[in-house]
């Protein structure tokens, strides 16, 4: 009785199937009964009738199942399938975002902090190796004159290749920016730097004049050198050195710098920054380098004539000793970080 009670709800929900099953059992029993109990004609008639009833019940079950499945299929078609294009588009957005994130992380990974003077010097050496271009923006370009420019020109001359150099320093004809730069350097340290000198307004002015003189001197001696100098009326606390392979950004701390390889986000945007900044600077007419030939050891007259001819005259208070000092800084500059 307990089994029947459990089976009754199932039979009610599946009446057609239960009836068909019962009839199939009955037909099967009739088929195996002896002829003495059930006449052959009656047996055939009962089996045929039961078979038709079973087929009808099966057809009814199929129609009922189809009727039940129709709303489900409609829901799937109108719901999930209609949402499929939007979900695929969203999936594509996620994949694009993941790709962009990976590229950003790769770019950040290639921006590295240099935490010692040895690392900075090594990075500069690697930047100068086989480079065909160099862009500098900073204060007066002392390290540029002492190390970078001579080394790059020497390497280019050895390989007989073209070299493009762009230099932006503070304008020596602007006393205000020279004083601002000197005051900034003194505020960081009153002690002499690697050159043995302290920073004054006059020194800042002479260092910038020396960078201009060095550019003309090297241009006259290497025909495959394209060099430009821009003079800025504003100072920067950073120094950018950008070569074909990497960017190095240094500050006054000789043990701290940052470098980024070519092709990274930081490198490309710094390149754009240096280009736009140089375009806004006052240009030194280096195309006039042939008008005033400079000797291997430029004389006082040659230096004065050069600066007068390019429209960047030396202060009237400068005497021969000041001119010699500028020439010495231009051609025999001391490495301030040595």
Coordinates of C-alpha atoms in Angstrom, one line a residue:
X1 CA 0.0 0.0 0.0
X2 CA 2.9 2.4 0.8
X3 CA 4.4 1.7 -2.6
X4 CA 1.1 2.3 -4.3
X5 CA 0.8 5.6 -2.4
X6 CA 4.2 6.7 -3.6
X7 CA 3.5 5.6 -7.2
X8 CA 0.0 7.2 -7.4
X9 CA 1.2 10.8 -7.8
X10 CA 3.7 9.7 -10.5
X11 CA 0.9 7.8 -12.3
X12 CA -1.4 10.9 -12.1
X13 CA 1.2 13.1 -13.7
X14 CA 2.1 10.5 -16.4
X15 CA -1.3 8.8 -16.9
X16 CA -0.9 8.3 -20.7
X17 CA 2.5 6.7 -20.2
X18 CA 1.2 4.5 -17.3
X19 CA -1.8 3.3 -19.3
X20 CA 0.4 2.6 -22.3
X21 CA 2.7 0.6 -20.1
X22 CA -0.2 -1.3 -18.5
X23 CA -1.6 -2.2 -21.9
X24 CA 1.8 -3.3 -23.2
X25 CA 2.1 -5.6 -20.2
X26 CA -1.4 -7.0 -20.9
X27 CA -0.8 -7.5 -24.6
X28 CA 2.5 -9.2 -23.7
X29 CA 0.7 -11.6 -21.3
X30 CA -2.0 -12.3 -23.8
X31 CA 0.5 -13.1 -26.4
X32 CA 2.2 -15.8 -24.3
X33 CA -1.1 -17.4 -23.0
X34 CA -2.0 -20.9 -24.4
X35 CA -4.6 -21.1 -27.1
X36 CA -6.9 -23.2 -24.8
X37 CA -7.4 -20.2 -22.5
X38 CA -7.8 -17.5 -25.1
X39 CA -9.0 -18.1 -28.6
X40 CA -6.6 -17.1 -31.4
X41 CA -9.1 -14.8 -33.1
X42 CA -9.9 -13.0 -29.8
X43 CA -6.2 -12.8 -29.0
X44 CA -5.5 -11.1 -32.4
X45 CA -8.4 -8.8 -31.9
X46 CA -7.3 -7.8 -28.4
X47 CA -3.6 -7.3 -29.4
X48 CA -4.6 -5.1 -32.4
X49 CA -6.9 -3.0 -30.3
X50 CA -4.4 -2.6 -27.5
X51 CA -1.7 -1.7 -30.0
X52 CA -3.8 1.1 -31.5
X53 CA -4.6 2.4 -28.0
X54 CA -0.9 2.3 -27.1
X55 CA 0.0 4.2 -30.3
X56 CA -2.6 6.8 -29.5
X57 CA -1.3 7.2 -26.0
X58 CA 2.2 7.6 -27.3
X59 CA 1.1 10.2 -29.8
X60 CA -0.7 12.0 -27.0
X61 CA 2.4 12.0 -24.9
X62 CA 4.5 13.4 -27.7
X63 CA 2.0 16.2 -28.4
X64 CA 1.9 17.1 -24.7
X65 CA 5.7 17.2 -24.5
X66 CA 5.9 19.4 -27.5
X67 CA 3.3 21.7 -26.0
X68 CA 5.4 21.9 -22.8
X69 CA 8.6 22.5 -24.6
X70 CA 7.3 25.3 -26.8
X71 CA 7.3 28.1 -24.1
X72 CA 10.8 27.0 -23.0
X73 CA 12.1 27.1 -26.6
X74 CA 10.5 30.5 -27.1
X75 CA 12.1 31.8 -23.9
X76 CA 15.5 30.6 -25.0
X77 CA 15.1 32.0 -28.4
X78 CA 13.8 35.4 -27.4
X79 CA 15.9 35.7 -24.3
X80 CA 19.4 34.1 -24.3
X81 CA 19.8 34.2 -28.1
X82 CA 18.7 37.8 -28.4
X83 CA 21.2 38.7 -25.6
X84 CA 24.0 36.8 -27.4
X85 CA 25.3 39.6 -29.6
X86 CA 25.4 42.0 -26.7
X87 CA 27.3 39.5 -24.5
X88 CA 29.7 38.8 -27.3
X89 CA 30.4 42.5 -27.7
X90 CA 30.9 42.8 -24.0
X91 CA 33.3 39.8 -24.1
X92 CA 35.3 41.6 -26.9
X93 CA 35.5 44.7 -24.7
X94 CA 36.8 42.7 -21.8
X95 CA 39.5 41.1 -24.1
X96 CA 40.5 44.5 -25.4
X97 CA 40.7 45.9 -21.9
X98 CA 42.8 42.9 -20.8
X99 CA 45.2 43.4 -23.8
X100 CA 45.5 47.2 -23.0
X101 CA 46.2 46.4 -19.4
X102 CA 48.9 44.0 -20.3
X103 CA 50.5 46.5 -22.6
X104 CA 50.4 49.2 -19.8
X105 CA 51.9 46.8 -17.3
X106 CA 54.7 45.9 -19.8
X107 CA 55.4 49.6 -20.3
X108 CA 55.5 50.3 -16.6
X109 CA 57.8 47.4 -16.1
X110 CA 60.3 49.0 -18.5
X111 CA 60.4 52.2 -16.5
X112 CA 63.2 51.6 -14.0
X113 CA 64.6 53.6 -11.2
X114 CA 68.4 53.9 -11.0
X115 CA 69.5 54.0 -7.4
X116 CA 73.3 54.6 -7.7
X117 CA 75.8 56.8 -9.5
X118 CA 77.3 53.6 -11.0
X119 CA 73.9 52.5 -12.4
X120 CA 73.4 56.0 -13.9
X121 CA 76.8 56.1 -15.5
X122 CA 76.3 52.6 -17.0
X123 CA 72.9 53.6 -18.3
X124 CA 74.4 56.7 -20.0
X125 CA 77.2 54.5 -21.5
X126 CA 74.6 52.1 -22.9
X127 CA 72.5 55.0 -24.3
X128 CA 75.6 56.5 -26.1
X129 CA 76.4 53.2 -27.7
X130 CA 75.6 53.2 -31.5
X131 CA 73.0 56.0 -31.1
X132 CA 72.2 58.2 -34.0
X133 CA 70.4 60.9 -32.1
X134 CA 70.5 62.7 -28.7
X135 CA 68.1 65.2 -27.2
X136 CA 69.0 67.0 -24.0
X137 CA 67.1 69.4 -21.9
X138 CA 68.4 70.7 -18.6
X139 CA 70.2 73.5 -16.8
X140 CA 73.5 74.4 -18.4
X141 CA 74.6 71.1 -20.0
X142 CA 77.8 70.6 -18.0
X143 CA 77.7 66.8 -18.2
X144 CA 76.5 67.1 -21.8
X145 CA 79.7 69.0 -22.7
X146 CA 82.1 67.0 -20.5
X147 CA 81.0 63.5 -21.5
X148 CA 78.0 63.0 -23.7
X149 CA 78.7 65.2 -26.7
X150 CA 82.4 64.3 -27.1
X151 CA 81.7 60.6 -26.6
X152 CA 78.8 60.6 -29.1
X153 CA 80.7 62.5 -31.7
X154 CA 83.8 60.3 -31.3
X155 CA 81.7 57.1 -31.7
X156 CA 79.9 58.6 -34.8
X157 CA 83.2 59.6 -36.4
X158 CA 84.7 56.1 -35.8
X159 CA 81.7 54.5 -37.6
X160 CA 81.4 57.3 -40.1
X161 CA 77.7 57.7 -39.4
X162 CA 75.3 60.6 -39.1
X163 CA 74.5 62.0 -35.7
X164 CA 71.7 64.4 -34.7
X165 CA 71.9 66.3 -31.4
X166 CA 69.4 68.7 -29.9
X167 CA 70.4 70.7 -26.8
X168 CA 68.2 73.0 -24.7
X169 CA 69.7 75.0 -21.8
X170 CA 68.9 78.2 -20.0
X171 CA 69.4 81.4 -21.8
X172 CA 72.8 83.0 -20.7
X173 CA 71.5 86.4 -21.9
X174 CA 68.6 86.2 -19.3
X175 CA 70.0 87.2 -15.9
X176 CA 66.8 86.3 -14.2
X177 CA 66.7 82.7 -15.2
X178 CA 70.5 82.4 -14.6
X179 CA 70.0 83.7 -11.0
X180 CA 67.0 81.4 -10.5
X181 CA 69.0 78.4 -11.6
X182 CA 72.1 79.3 -9.5
X183 CA 69.9 79.9 -6.4
X184 CA 68.2 76.5 -6.9
X185 CA 71.5 74.7 -7.1
X186 CA 72.9 76.6 -4.0
X187 CA 69.7 75.8 -2.0
X188 CA 70.5 72.1 -2.5
X189 CA 74.1 72.3 -1.5
X190 CA 76.5 75.1 -0.7
X191 CA 79.5 72.8 -1.2
X192 CA 81.4 72.7 -4.5
X193 CA 80.3 70.1 -7.0
X194 CA 82.5 67.6 -8.9
X195 CA 84.1 70.5 -10.9
X196 CA 85.3 72.1 -7.7
X197 CA 83.1 75.2 -8.2
X198 CA 80.1 76.6 -6.3
X199 CA 77.0 77.8 -8.2
X200 CA 76.7 81.5 -8.8
X201 CA 74.8 83.6 -11.4
X202 CA 78.0 84.2 -13.3
X203 CA 78.9 80.5 -13.3
X204 CA 75.4 79.6 -14.6
X205 CA 75.8 82.1 -17.4
X206 CA 79.3 81.0 -18.4
X207 CA 78.2 77.3 -18.4
X208 CA 75.5 78.1 -20.9
X209 CA 77.8 80.1 -23.1
X210 CA 80.2 77.2 -23.0
X211 CA 77.6 74.8 -24.2
X212 CA 76.9 77.1 -27.2
X213 CA 80.6 77.3 -28.0
X214 CA 81.1 73.6 -27.7
X215 CA 78.2 73.0 -30.2
X216 CA 79.9 75.2 -32.8
X217 CA 83.3 73.7 -32.2
X218 CA 82.1 70.1 -32.7
X219 CA 80.0 71.1 -35.7
X220 CA 83.0 72.6 -37.4
X221 CA 85.0 69.4 -36.9
X222 CA 82.5 66.7 -37.9
X223 CA 80.6 67.2 -41.1
X224 CA 78.0 64.4 -40.3
X225 CA 76.9 66.2 -37.1
X226 CA 73.6 68.0 -37.2
X227 CA 73.4 69.9 -33.9
X228 CA 70.9 72.5 -32.6
X229 CA 70.9 74.6 -29.5
X230 CA 67.8 76.2 -27.9
X231 CA 67.9 78.8 -25.1
X232 CA 65.1 78.7 -22.6
X233 CA 63.9 81.5 -20.4
X234 CA 62.6 79.1 -17.8
X235 CA 64.6 76.5 -15.8
X236 CA 63.7 72.9 -15.0
X237 CA 64.7 70.8 -12.1
X238 CA 65.0 67.7 -14.3
X239 CA 67.5 66.7 -16.9
X240 CA 66.4 64.7 -19.9
X241 CA 68.8 62.7 -22.0
X242 CA 67.1 60.8 -24.8
X243 CA 69.0 58.6 -27.3
X244 CA 67.8 56.1 -29.9
X245 CA 67.6 53.3 -27.3
X246 CA 66.4 54.9 -24.1
X247 CA 65.5 57.9 -22.0
X248 CA 67.3 58.9 -18.8
X249 CA 65.8 61.5 -16.5
X250 CA 68.1 62.7 -13.7
X251 CA 67.8 65.2 -10.8
X252 CA 70.4 66.9 -8.6
X253 CA 70.7 63.8 -6.5
X254 CA 73.6 61.9 -8.2
X255 CA 72.3 58.6 -6.9
X256 CA 68.8 58.8 -8.3
X257 CA 67.5 58.7 -11.8
X258 CA 64.8 57.0 -13.9
X259 CA 65.2 55.3 -17.3
X260 CA 62.7 54.0 -19.9
X261 CA 63.5 52.0 -23.1
X262 CA 62.5 53.2 -26.5
X263 CA 59.0 52.3 -27.6
X264 CA 57.5 52.6 -24.1
X265 CA 54.8 55.0 -23.2
X266 CA 57.1 57.2 -21.1
X267 CA 59.8 57.3 -23.7
X268 CA 57.5 58.3 -26.5
X269 CA 55.7 61.0 -24.5
X270 CA 59.0 62.4 -23.2
X271 CA 60.3 62.6 -26.8
X272 CA 57.2 64.7 -27.7
X273 CA 57.7 66.9 -24.7
X274 CA 61.3 67.6 -25.6
X275 CA 60.4 68.4 -29.2
X276 CA 57.7 70.9 -28.2
X277 CA 59.8 72.5 -25.6
X278 CA 62.7 73.0 -28.0
X279 CA 60.4 74.6 -30.6
X280 CA 59.5 77.2 -27.9
X281 CA 63.1 78.0 -27.1
X282 CA 65.2 80.8 -28.7
X283 CA 67.2 79.1 -31.4
X284 CA 70.9 79.6 -31.8
X285 CA 71.8 80.0 -35.5
X286 CA 74.2 77.1 -35.7
X287 CA 73.9 77.2 -39.5
X288 CA 76.4 80.1 -39.3
X289 CA 79.2 77.8 -38.0
X290 CA 81.3 78.4 -41.1
X291 CA 81.5 82.2 -40.7
X292 CA 83.8 82.2 -37.7
X293 CA 86.2 79.3 -37.8
X294 CA 87.4 78.2 -34.3
X295 CA 90.9 76.8 -33.8
X296 CA 91.6 73.7 -31.8
X297 CA 92.2 76.1 -28.9
X298 CA 89.9 79.0 -29.7
X299 CA 91.4 82.5 -29.1
X300 CA 89.7 85.2 -27.2
X301 CA 89.0 87.1 -30.4
X302 CA 87.5 84.1 -32.1
X303 CA 85.2 83.4 -29.2
X304 CA 84.1 87.1 -29.0
X305 CA 83.5 87.3 -32.7
X306 CA 81.5 84.1 -32.7
X307 CA 79.1 85.2 -30.0
X308 CA 78.7 88.7 -31.6
X309 CA 78.1 87.1 -35.0
X310 CA 75.3 84.8 -33.8
X311 CA 73.4 87.5 -31.8
X312 CA 74.3 86.1 -28.4
X313 CA 76.9 88.7 -27.3
X314 CA 79.0 88.2 -24.2
X315 CA 78.4 90.7 -21.4
X316 CA 80.4 93.9 -21.8
X317 CA 81.8 93.4 -18.3
X318 CA 83.6 90.2 -19.4
X319 CA 87.3 90.5 -19.9
X320 CA 89.9 88.1 -21.5
X321 CA 90.0 85.9 -18.4
X322 CA 86.2 85.4 -18.6
X323 CA 86.4 84.4 -22.2
X324 CA 89.2 82.0 -21.6
X325 CA 87.1 80.5 -18.7
X326 CA 84.2 79.9 -21.1
X327 CA 86.5 78.3 -23.7
X328 CA 87.9 76.0 -21.0
X329 CA 84.5 75.0 -19.9
X330 CA 83.4 74.3 -23.5
X331 CA 86.3 72.1 -24.5
X332 CA 87.8 70.8 -21.3
X333 CA 84.8 70.5 -19.1
X334 CA 85.1 68.5 -15.9
X335 CA 82.6 65.7 -15.3
X336 CA 80.5 67.0 -12.3
X337 CA 79.7 63.5 -11.2
X338 CA 83.2 62.0 -11.5

